[in-house]
Coordinates of N, CA and C in Angstrom, one line a residue:
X1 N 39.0 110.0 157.3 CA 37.6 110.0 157.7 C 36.9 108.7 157.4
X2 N 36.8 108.1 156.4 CA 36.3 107.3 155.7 C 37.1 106.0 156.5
X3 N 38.2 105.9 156.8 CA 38.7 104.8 157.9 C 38.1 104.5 159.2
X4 N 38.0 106.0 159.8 CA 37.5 106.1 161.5 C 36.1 105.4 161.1
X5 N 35.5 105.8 159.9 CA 33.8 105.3 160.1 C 34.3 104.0 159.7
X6 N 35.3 102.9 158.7 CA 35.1 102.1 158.5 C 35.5 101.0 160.3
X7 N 36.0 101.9 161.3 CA 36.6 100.9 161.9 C 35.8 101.0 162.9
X8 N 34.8 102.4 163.4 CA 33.9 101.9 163.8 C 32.7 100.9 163.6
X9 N 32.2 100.4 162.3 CA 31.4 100.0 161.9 C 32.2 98.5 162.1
X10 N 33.2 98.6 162.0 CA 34.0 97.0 162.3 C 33.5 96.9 163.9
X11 N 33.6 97.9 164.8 CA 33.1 97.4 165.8 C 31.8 97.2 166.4
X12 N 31.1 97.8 165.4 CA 29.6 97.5 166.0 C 29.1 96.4 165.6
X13 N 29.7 95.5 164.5 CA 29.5 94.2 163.9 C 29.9 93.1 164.9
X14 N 31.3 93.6 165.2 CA 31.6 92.7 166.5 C 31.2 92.7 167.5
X15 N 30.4 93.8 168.1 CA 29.5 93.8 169.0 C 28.2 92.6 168.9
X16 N 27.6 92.8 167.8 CA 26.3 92.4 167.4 C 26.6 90.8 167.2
X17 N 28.0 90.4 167.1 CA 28.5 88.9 166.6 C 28.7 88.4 167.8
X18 N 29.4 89.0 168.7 CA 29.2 88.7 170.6 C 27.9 88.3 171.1
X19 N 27.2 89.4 170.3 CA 25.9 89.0 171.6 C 25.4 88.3 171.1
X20 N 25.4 88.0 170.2 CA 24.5 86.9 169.2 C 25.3 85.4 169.3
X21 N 26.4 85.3 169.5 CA 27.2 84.1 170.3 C 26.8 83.7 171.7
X22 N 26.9 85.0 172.5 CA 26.5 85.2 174.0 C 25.0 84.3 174.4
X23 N 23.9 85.2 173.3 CA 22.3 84.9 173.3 C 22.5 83.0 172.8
X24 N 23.4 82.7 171.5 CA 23.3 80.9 171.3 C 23.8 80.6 172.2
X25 N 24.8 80.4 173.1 CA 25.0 79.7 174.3 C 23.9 79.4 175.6
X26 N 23.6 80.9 175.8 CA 22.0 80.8 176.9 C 21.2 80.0 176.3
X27 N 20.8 80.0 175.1 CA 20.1 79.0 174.7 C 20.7 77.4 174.5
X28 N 22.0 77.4 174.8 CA 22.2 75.7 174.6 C 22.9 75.2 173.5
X29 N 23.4 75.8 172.7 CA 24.2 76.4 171.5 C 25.8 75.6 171.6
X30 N 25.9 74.8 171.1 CA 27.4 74.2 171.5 C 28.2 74.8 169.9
X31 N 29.3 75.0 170.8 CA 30.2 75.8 170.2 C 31.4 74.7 170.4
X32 N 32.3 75.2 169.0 CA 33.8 74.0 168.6 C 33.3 72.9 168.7
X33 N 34.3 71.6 168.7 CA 34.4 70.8 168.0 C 34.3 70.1 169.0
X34 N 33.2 68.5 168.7 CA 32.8 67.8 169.9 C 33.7 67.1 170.3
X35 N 33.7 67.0 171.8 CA 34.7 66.0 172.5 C 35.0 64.3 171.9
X36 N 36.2 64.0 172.0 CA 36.3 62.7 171.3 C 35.6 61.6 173.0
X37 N 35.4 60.4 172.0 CA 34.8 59.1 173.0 C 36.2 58.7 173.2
X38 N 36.6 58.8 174.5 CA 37.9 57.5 175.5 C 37.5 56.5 175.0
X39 N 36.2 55.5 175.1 CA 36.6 54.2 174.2 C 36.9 53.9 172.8
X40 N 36.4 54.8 172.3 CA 37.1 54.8 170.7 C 38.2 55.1 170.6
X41 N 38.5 56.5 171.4 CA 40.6 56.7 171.0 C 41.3 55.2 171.6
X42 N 40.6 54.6 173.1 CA 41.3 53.7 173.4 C 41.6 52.3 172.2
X43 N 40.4 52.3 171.9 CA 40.1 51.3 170.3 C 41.4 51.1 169.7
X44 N 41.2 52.7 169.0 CA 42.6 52.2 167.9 C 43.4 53.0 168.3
X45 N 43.9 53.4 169.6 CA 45.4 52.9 170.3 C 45.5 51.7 169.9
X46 N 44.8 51.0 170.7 CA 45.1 49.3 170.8 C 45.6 48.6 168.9
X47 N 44.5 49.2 167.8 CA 44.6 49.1 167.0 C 46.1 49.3 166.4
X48 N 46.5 50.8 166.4 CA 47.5 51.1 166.0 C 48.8 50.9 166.5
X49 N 48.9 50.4 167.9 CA 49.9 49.7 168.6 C 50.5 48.4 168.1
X50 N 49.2 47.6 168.3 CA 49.1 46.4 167.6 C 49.8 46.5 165.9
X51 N 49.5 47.0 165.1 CA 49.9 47.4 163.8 C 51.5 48.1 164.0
X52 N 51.9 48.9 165.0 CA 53.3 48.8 164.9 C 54.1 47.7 165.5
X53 N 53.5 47.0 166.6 CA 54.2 46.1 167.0 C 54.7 44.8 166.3
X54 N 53.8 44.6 165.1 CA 54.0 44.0 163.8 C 54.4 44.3 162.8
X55 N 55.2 45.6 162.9 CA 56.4 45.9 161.9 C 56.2 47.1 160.7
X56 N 54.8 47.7 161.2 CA 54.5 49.2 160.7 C 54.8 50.3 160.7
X57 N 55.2 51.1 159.8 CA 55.5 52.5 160.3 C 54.7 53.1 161.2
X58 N 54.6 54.5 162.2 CA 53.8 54.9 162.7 C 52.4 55.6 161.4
X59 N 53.3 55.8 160.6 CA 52.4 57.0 159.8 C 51.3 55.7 159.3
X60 N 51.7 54.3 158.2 CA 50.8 53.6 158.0 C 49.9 53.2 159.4
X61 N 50.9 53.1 160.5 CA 49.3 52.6 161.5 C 48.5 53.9 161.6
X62 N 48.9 54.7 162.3 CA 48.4 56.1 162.5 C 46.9 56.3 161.0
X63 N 47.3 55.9 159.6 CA 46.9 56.0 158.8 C 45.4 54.9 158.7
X64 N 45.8 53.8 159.0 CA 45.2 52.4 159.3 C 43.9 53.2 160.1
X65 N 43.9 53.6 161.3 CA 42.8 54.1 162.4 C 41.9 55.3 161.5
X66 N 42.1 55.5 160.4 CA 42.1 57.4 160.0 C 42.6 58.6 160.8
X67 N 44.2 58.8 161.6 CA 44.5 59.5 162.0 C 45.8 60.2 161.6
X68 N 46.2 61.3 162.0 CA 47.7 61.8 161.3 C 49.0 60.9 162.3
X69 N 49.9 60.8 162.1 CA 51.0 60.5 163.0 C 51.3 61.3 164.2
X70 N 51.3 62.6 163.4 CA 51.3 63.5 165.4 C 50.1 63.0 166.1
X71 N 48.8 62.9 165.4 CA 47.9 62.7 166.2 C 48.3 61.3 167.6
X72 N 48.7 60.4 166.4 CA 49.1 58.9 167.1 C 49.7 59.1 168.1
X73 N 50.8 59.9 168.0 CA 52.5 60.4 169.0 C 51.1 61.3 170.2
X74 N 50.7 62.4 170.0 CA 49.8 63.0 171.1 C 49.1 62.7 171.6
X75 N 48.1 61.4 171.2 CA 47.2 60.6 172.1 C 48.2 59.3 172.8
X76 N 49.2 59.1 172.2 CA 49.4 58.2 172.8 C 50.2 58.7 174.5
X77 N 51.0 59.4 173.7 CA 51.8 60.3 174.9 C 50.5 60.7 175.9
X78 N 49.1 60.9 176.2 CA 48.3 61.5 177.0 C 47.4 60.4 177.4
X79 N 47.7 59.1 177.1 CA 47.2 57.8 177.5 C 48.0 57.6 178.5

């Protein structure tokens, strides 16, 4: 008994969490995480290329820019 009420009550919270996501967006409400600037990733590409092509690991260049190593390998691969 005490479960069916607890799982209804889970859904009327998720109801009220939708619409209230639903209502920030109408209003203009940006949701996740902002788009990166193409001239900055291009930046320190150039940066962190440059830093392997002079005999760096990926991880120190990747690290050099403040990024992780997959990150390096994923933007670069999408350049």
């Amino acid at each position: 008994m005490l479960a069916t009420l607890a799982e209804y009550e889970r859904e009327l919270i998720t109801e009220r969490v939708n619409a209230g996501i639903v209502a920030a967006k109408l209003n203009g409400a940006k949701f996740g995480r902002p788009p990166l600037d193409p001239d900055e990733i291009a930046e320190k590409l150039a940066i962190a290329e440059d830093a392997r092509a002079k005999g760096r690991t990926a991880e120190d260049a990747a690290r050099l820019v403040g990024w992780s190593r997959a990150t390096l390998y994923r933007l670069r691969m999408s350049a």
